[in-house]
């Protein structure tokens, strides 16, 4: 098994745009010939669009795009711009009267980071789709949906850290599996290989870390409003051939990657979601791909915090390390 760039997993194109001043952005995945996709949502507060398309009982067997964005529910209009770009370029489901591109979307809550009045919109989605097809520009860090991402927020934004978007992919023979994750968790981030906390809630002096789980144990009183800005969203990509039902299961197994790397995770104040997309025809065992998907998701989460840069008054991992 060897590492490869996530952009080499298959015929899918990734574009990103962001408004770095307002601390928000979007990351768009486009499969011109369509991709089979499933979805598993574990958090209690998701902001999503067209999620029912990925229900195995629904008629559509493939979709054309996936959007990860900021802006919470306000950012769901981003997909309108992606659809417009796809329609203009002849990509979509032919209804006989018009092409209808099928685009699913999930958003993080980043309104507490920069300018809450600025959210990803159709214009941003159109540009990200254009870049995906004409000048793919994916990179880890403070980009796209990760522009305004932060972690460790239970004690308030004064004690959180800057996070971002991260990716990781591997190849085993012909089989390729990768993940892209925008890490915006209520909880802390851990190195899944060592168990060490690497990002999350800052201590009182703001020069090191403390455990959100331990902080929660200090009192069992009800916290009325945890929505200081949460949700981790990601896309698992593989060139193996699976149908929607199998991909929903793979997405569910990939959530193990969240559980290994984020604590607490899947809370009522997170909208944790994972898409799994099949963009190839390699024959592979579903459970093997699901198990590896959890590993690449965990590593993508780690890459997100490792590549984030301190911004908006929030330090990043590299700041704590003195880099």
Short mmCIF file of C-alpha atoms in Angstrom, two decimals:
data_model
loop_
_atom_site.label_atom_id
_atom_site.label_comp_id
_atom_site.label_asym_id
_atom_site.label_seq_id
_atom_site.Cartn_x
_atom_site.Cartn_y
_atom_site.Cartn_z
CA UNK A 1 0.00 0.00 0.00
CA UNK A 2 1.49 3.33 -1.01
CA UNK A 3 0.36 6.94 -0.68
CA UNK A 4 -0.89 8.80 -3.75
CA UNK A 5 -2.42 12.26 -4.23
CA UNK A 6 -6.16 12.20 -3.69
CA UNK A 7 -6.57 13.73 -7.15
CA UNK A 8 -5.25 10.49 -8.67
CA UNK A 9 -7.98 8.24 -7.28
CA UNK A 10 -10.10 8.44 -10.42
CA UNK A 11 -11.83 10.59 -13.02
CA UNK A 12 -13.10 13.23 -10.61
CA UNK A 13 -12.18 16.90 -10.60
CA UNK A 14 -11.82 19.05 -7.47
CA UNK A 15 -11.99 22.83 -7.34
CA UNK A 16 -11.90 25.22 -4.40
CA UNK A 17 -12.76 28.86 -3.80
CA UNK A 18 -12.73 30.86 -0.60
CA UNK A 19 -13.22 34.34 0.76
CA UNK A 20 -10.28 34.43 3.14
CA UNK A 21 -11.29 37.80 4.59
CA UNK A 22 -14.76 36.51 5.53
CA UNK A 23 -13.40 33.06 6.51
CA UNK A 24 -15.57 30.83 4.37
CA UNK A 25 -15.39 28.83 1.15
CA UNK A 26 -16.36 25.72 -0.79
CA UNK A 27 -14.82 22.58 -2.26
CA UNK A 28 -16.49 21.02 -5.30
CA UNK A 29 -16.13 17.47 -6.66
CA UNK A 30 -17.30 16.89 -10.24
CA UNK A 31 -17.61 13.59 -12.12
CA UNK A 32 -18.66 14.52 -15.69
CA UNK A 33 -19.74 10.95 -16.46
CA UNK A 34 -21.45 10.60 -13.10
CA UNK A 35 -20.48 8.88 -9.86
CA UNK A 36 -22.32 6.36 -7.74
CA UNK A 37 -22.52 7.74 -4.21
CA UNK A 38 -23.78 6.98 -0.72
CA UNK A 39 -24.06 9.10 2.41
CA UNK A 40 -23.97 8.47 6.16
CA UNK A 41 -24.88 11.27 8.61
CA UNK A 42 -24.01 10.74 12.29
CA UNK A 43 -24.09 14.24 13.77
CA UNK A 44 -27.23 15.80 15.18
CA UNK A 45 -27.09 19.12 13.33
CA UNK A 46 -26.45 18.62 9.59
CA UNK A 47 -26.90 21.25 6.89
CA UNK A 48 -27.40 19.30 3.67
CA UNK A 49 -28.99 19.35 0.23
CA UNK A 50 -30.23 16.52 -2.01
CA UNK A 51 -29.21 13.94 0.60
CA UNK A 52 -32.22 11.76 -0.27
CA UNK A 53 -30.82 11.26 -3.77
CA UNK A 54 -28.27 8.96 -2.15
CA UNK A 55 -30.87 6.79 -0.44
CA UNK A 56 -30.67 3.36 -2.13
CA UNK A 57 -34.47 3.44 -2.56
CA UNK A 58 -34.34 6.55 -4.75
CA UNK A 59 -34.33 6.25 -8.54
CA UNK A 60 -31.12 8.10 -9.45
CA UNK A 61 -28.20 5.70 -9.66
CA UNK A 62 -25.51 8.35 -9.97
CA UNK A 63 -24.89 12.03 -9.33
CA UNK A 64 -22.64 14.59 -11.01
CA UNK A 65 -21.27 16.63 -8.13
CA UNK A 66 -20.68 16.92 -4.39
CA UNK A 67 -20.18 20.23 -2.61
CA UNK A 68 -18.58 20.77 0.79
CA UNK A 69 -19.00 24.36 1.96
CA UNK A 70 -19.18 26.79 4.83
CA UNK A 71 -22.04 29.12 5.71
CA UNK A 72 -24.21 26.57 7.50
CA UNK A 73 -27.69 26.30 5.93
CA UNK A 74 -27.17 29.68 4.24
CA UNK A 75 -24.39 28.18 2.13
CA UNK A 76 -26.61 25.52 0.53
CA UNK A 77 -27.24 27.84 -2.42
CA UNK A 78 -23.66 27.15 -3.51
CA UNK A 79 -24.86 24.10 -5.43
CA UNK A 80 -26.99 26.34 -7.66
CA UNK A 81 -23.83 27.77 -9.19
CA UNK A 82 -22.34 24.31 -9.64
CA UNK A 83 -25.50 23.20 -11.40
CA UNK A 84 -25.41 26.23 -13.69
CA UNK A 85 -21.81 25.53 -14.70
CA UNK A 86 -22.58 21.85 -15.34
CA UNK A 87 -25.67 22.67 -17.39
CA UNK A 88 -23.72 25.14 -19.51
CA UNK A 89 -21.18 22.43 -20.21
CA UNK A 90 -23.64 19.70 -21.12
CA UNK A 91 -23.39 17.71 -17.88
CA UNK A 92 -26.56 16.47 -16.23
CA UNK A 93 -29.53 14.13 -16.34
CA UNK A 94 -31.44 14.56 -19.59
CA UNK A 95 -35.13 14.96 -18.76
CA UNK A 96 -36.07 15.52 -22.39
CA UNK A 97 -36.68 19.23 -21.74
CA UNK A 98 -33.53 20.24 -19.86
CA UNK A 99 -30.35 18.87 -18.41
CA UNK A 100 -30.62 18.56 -14.64
CA UNK A 101 -27.25 18.10 -12.93
CA UNK A 102 -27.57 16.15 -9.68
CA UNK A 103 -25.49 17.81 -6.97
CA UNK A 104 -25.45 16.89 -3.27
CA UNK A 105 -24.08 19.22 -0.61
CA UNK A 106 -23.12 19.41 3.07
CA UNK A 107 -22.00 22.51 4.99
CA UNK A 108 -20.06 23.37 8.12
CA UNK A 109 -20.97 26.16 10.53
CA UNK A 110 -18.22 28.80 10.23
CA UNK A 111 -20.34 31.92 10.83
CA UNK A 112 -18.62 32.56 14.19
CA UNK A 113 -15.15 32.86 12.65
CA UNK A 114 -15.06 35.73 10.14
CA UNK A 115 -17.88 37.80 8.67
CA UNK A 116 -21.17 36.04 9.44
CA UNK A 117 -22.96 38.03 6.74
CA UNK A 118 -20.80 36.50 3.98
CA UNK A 119 -21.59 32.92 3.00
CA UNK A 120 -20.69 30.70 0.05
CA UNK A 121 -23.20 31.37 -2.73
CA UNK A 122 -23.99 30.44 -6.32
CA UNK A 123 -21.21 32.66 -7.69
CA UNK A 124 -18.65 30.93 -5.48
CA UNK A 125 -19.99 27.51 -6.46
CA UNK A 126 -19.84 28.38 -10.16
CA UNK A 127 -16.22 29.48 -9.86
CA UNK A 128 -15.22 26.38 -7.89
CA UNK A 129 -16.88 24.17 -10.52
CA UNK A 130 -15.10 26.08 -13.30
CA UNK A 131 -11.77 25.63 -11.56
CA UNK A 132 -12.47 21.94 -10.97
CA UNK A 133 -12.96 21.35 -14.69
CA UNK A 134 -10.53 23.88 -16.14
CA UNK A 135 -7.78 24.33 -13.54
CA UNK A 136 -8.11 21.85 -10.63
CA UNK A 137 -6.65 23.54 -7.56
CA UNK A 138 -7.24 21.31 -4.54
CA UNK A 139 -4.81 21.73 -1.64
CA UNK A 140 -4.86 21.01 2.09
CA UNK A 141 -5.09 23.74 4.70
CA UNK A 142 -7.09 26.98 4.95
CA UNK A 143 -8.77 26.51 1.59
CA UNK A 144 -12.21 25.79 0.23
CA UNK A 145 -14.59 24.41 2.83
CA UNK A 146 -11.73 24.47 5.35
CA UNK A 147 -11.17 28.22 5.15
CA UNK A 148 -13.12 28.99 8.33
CA UNK A 149 -12.79 25.60 10.03
CA UNK A 150 -11.92 25.45 13.74
CA UNK A 151 -11.83 22.74 16.44
CA UNK A 152 -12.19 22.46 20.23
CA UNK A 153 -15.03 24.92 20.84
CA UNK A 154 -16.96 23.71 23.85
CA UNK A 155 -15.40 26.38 26.14
CA UNK A 156 -16.14 29.07 23.54
CA UNK A 157 -14.33 30.46 20.54
CA UNK A 158 -11.70 32.11 22.78
CA UNK A 159 -10.18 28.67 23.39
CA UNK A 160 -10.50 26.99 19.99
CA UNK A 161 -7.86 26.32 17.33
CA UNK A 162 -7.71 26.86 13.59
CA UNK A 163 -8.22 23.76 11.48
CA UNK A 164 -8.75 23.29 7.75
CA UNK A 165 -9.35 20.75 5.02
CA UNK A 166 -7.16 17.70 4.57
CA UNK A 167 -6.71 14.74 2.24
CA UNK A 168 -5.05 11.36 2.08
CA UNK A 169 -5.17 8.52 -0.46
CA UNK A 170 -3.58 5.11 -0.97
CA UNK A 171 -3.14 2.58 -3.75
CA UNK A 172 -3.08 -1.21 -3.47
CA UNK A 173 -2.42 -2.69 -6.90
CA UNK A 174 -5.19 -1.28 -9.08
CA UNK A 175 -7.36 -0.31 -6.11
CA UNK A 176 -7.34 3.35 -5.01
CA UNK A 177 -9.06 4.85 -1.97
CA UNK A 178 -8.86 8.42 -0.73
CA UNK A 179 -10.62 10.98 1.43
CA UNK A 180 -11.03 14.75 1.70
CA UNK A 181 -12.27 16.05 5.07
CA UNK A 182 -13.15 19.56 6.27
CA UNK A 183 -12.50 19.39 10.03
CA UNK A 184 -14.72 21.74 12.03
CA UNK A 185 -15.41 19.67 15.14
CA UNK A 186 -16.81 20.63 18.51
CA UNK A 187 -14.29 18.21 19.98
CA UNK A 188 -10.52 17.66 19.87
CA UNK A 189 -8.35 16.04 17.20
CA UNK A 190 -6.07 13.08 17.97
CA UNK A 191 -3.30 11.37 16.04
CA UNK A 192 -5.04 8.10 15.23
CA UNK A 193 -1.72 6.21 15.17
CA UNK A 194 -0.43 7.29 18.60
CA UNK A 195 -3.56 8.44 20.45
CA UNK A 196 -1.95 11.79 21.27
CA UNK A 197 -4.09 14.93 21.20
CA UNK A 198 -2.76 17.28 18.52
CA UNK A 199 -5.40 20.02 18.33
CA UNK A 200 -8.58 21.18 20.02
CA UNK A 201 -9.42 23.12 23.16
CA UNK A 202 -6.64 25.40 24.38
CA UNK A 203 -5.68 25.58 28.04
CA UNK A 204 -6.29 28.72 30.11
CA UNK A 205 -2.87 30.10 29.17
CA UNK A 206 -3.49 29.33 25.47
CA UNK A 207 -0.04 27.83 25.10
CA UNK A 208 -1.10 24.19 25.10
CA UNK A 209 -4.05 21.81 24.95
CA UNK A 210 -6.63 20.41 27.33
CA UNK A 211 -9.18 17.67 26.83
CA UNK A 212 -12.73 18.57 25.83
CA UNK A 213 -13.90 15.23 27.22
CA UNK A 214 -12.34 16.01 30.60
CA UNK A 215 -13.79 19.53 30.49
CA UNK A 216 -17.25 18.05 29.94
CA UNK A 217 -16.83 15.72 32.93
CA UNK A 218 -16.33 18.64 35.28
CA UNK A 219 -20.06 19.29 35.18
CA UNK A 220 -23.02 17.33 33.91
CA UNK A 221 -25.21 20.45 33.76
CA UNK A 222 -27.04 20.96 30.47
CA UNK A 223 -25.24 23.24 28.01
CA UNK A 224 -28.09 25.08 26.30
CA UNK A 225 -26.28 26.25 23.15
CA UNK A 226 -23.26 24.41 21.76
CA UNK A 227 -23.60 25.94 18.30
CA UNK A 228 -20.41 27.99 18.41
CA UNK A 229 -19.51 26.52 15.05
CA UNK A 230 -19.22 22.80 14.33
CA UNK A 231 -19.51 19.87 11.88
CA UNK A 232 -16.94 17.67 10.14
CA UNK A 233 -17.78 16.74 6.56
CA UNK A 234 -15.91 14.56 4.11
CA UNK A 235 -15.87 12.62 0.86
CA UNK A 236 -14.40 9.14 0.45
CA UNK A 237 -13.39 8.35 -3.13
CA UNK A 238 -12.60 4.98 -4.66
CA UNK A 239 -12.08 3.56 -8.13
CA UNK A 240 -13.74 0.32 -7.00
CA UNK A 241 -17.20 -0.42 -8.39
CA UNK A 242 -20.02 -0.30 -5.84
CA UNK A 243 -23.72 0.55 -5.91
CA UNK A 244 -25.48 3.08 -3.67
CA UNK A 245 -26.36 0.61 -0.93
CA UNK A 246 -22.77 -0.62 -0.69
CA UNK A 247 -21.48 2.96 -0.69
CA UNK A 248 -23.80 3.90 2.17
CA UNK A 249 -22.25 1.04 4.16
CA UNK A 250 -18.72 2.15 3.23
CA UNK A 251 -19.58 5.70 4.32
CA UNK A 252 -20.79 4.29 7.63
CA UNK A 253 -17.57 2.36 8.13
CA UNK A 254 -15.58 5.48 7.23
CA UNK A 255 -17.13 7.20 10.26
CA UNK A 256 -14.85 4.96 12.34
CA UNK A 257 -12.13 7.30 11.10
CA UNK A 258 -13.92 10.21 12.71
CA UNK A 259 -14.27 8.27 15.95
CA UNK A 260 -10.56 7.41 16.04
CA UNK A 261 -9.48 10.99 15.45
CA UNK A 262 -12.11 13.27 17.04
CA UNK A 263 -13.38 13.22 20.63
CA UNK A 264 -16.17 13.88 21.38
CA UNK A 265 -17.63 13.20 17.94
CA UNK A 266 -21.12 12.86 16.43
CA UNK A 267 -22.59 15.20 19.04
CA UNK A 268 -25.95 16.96 18.81
CA UNK A 269 -24.04 20.12 17.88
CA UNK A 270 -22.14 18.52 14.99
CA UNK A 271 -23.56 17.62 11.59
CA UNK A 272 -20.91 14.99 10.89
CA UNK A 273 -21.43 13.55 7.40
CA UNK A 274 -19.45 11.36 5.01
CA UNK A 275 -20.11 10.79 1.32
CA UNK A 276 -18.65 7.71 -0.36
CA UNK A 277 -18.27 7.90 -4.14
CA UNK A 278 -17.43 5.16 -6.64
CA UNK A 279 -15.69 6.50 -9.75
CA UNK A 280 -14.27 3.36 -11.31
CA UNK A 281 -14.79 -0.28 -12.18
CA UNK A 282 -12.14 -2.12 -10.15
CA UNK A 283 -13.53 -5.21 -8.42
CA UNK A 284 -12.82 -5.02 -4.68
CA UNK A 285 -14.19 -6.33 -1.41
CA UNK A 286 -16.66 -3.91 0.17
CA UNK A 287 -15.49 -4.50 3.74
CA UNK A 288 -11.83 -4.06 2.82
CA UNK A 289 -12.60 -0.73 1.16
CA UNK A 290 -14.70 0.33 4.16
CA UNK A 291 -11.89 -0.52 6.58
CA UNK A 292 -9.30 1.36 4.54
CA UNK A 293 -11.73 4.25 4.11
CA UNK A 294 -11.74 4.70 7.89
CA UNK A 295 -7.93 4.85 7.86
CA UNK A 296 -7.66 7.40 5.06
CA UNK A 297 -10.35 9.52 6.74
CA UNK A 298 -8.35 9.52 9.99
CA UNK A 299 -5.19 10.53 8.18
CA UNK A 300 -7.02 13.23 6.20
CA UNK A 301 -8.24 14.70 9.52
CA UNK A 302 -4.65 14.77 10.78
CA UNK A 303 -3.45 16.40 7.55
CA UNK A 304 -6.15 19.04 7.92
CA UNK A 305 -4.83 20.26 11.26
CA UNK A 306 -1.18 19.79 10.26
CA UNK A 307 -1.61 21.98 7.18
CA UNK A 308 -3.83 24.63 8.76
CA UNK A 309 -2.34 28.07 9.38
CA UNK A 310 -3.25 30.28 12.30
CA UNK A 311 -5.83 32.89 11.26
CA UNK A 312 -8.64 35.12 12.57
CA UNK A 313 -6.97 35.17 15.97
CA UNK A 314 -6.99 31.36 16.30
CA UNK A 315 -3.66 29.49 16.54
CA UNK A 316 -3.00 26.37 14.50
CA UNK A 317 -1.03 23.23 15.36
CA UNK A 318 2.10 24.65 13.76
CA UNK A 319 1.87 27.68 16.08
CA UNK A 320 1.85 25.46 19.16
CA UNK A 321 4.87 23.65 17.76
CA UNK A 322 6.62 26.97 17.14
CA UNK A 323 6.91 26.43 13.38
#
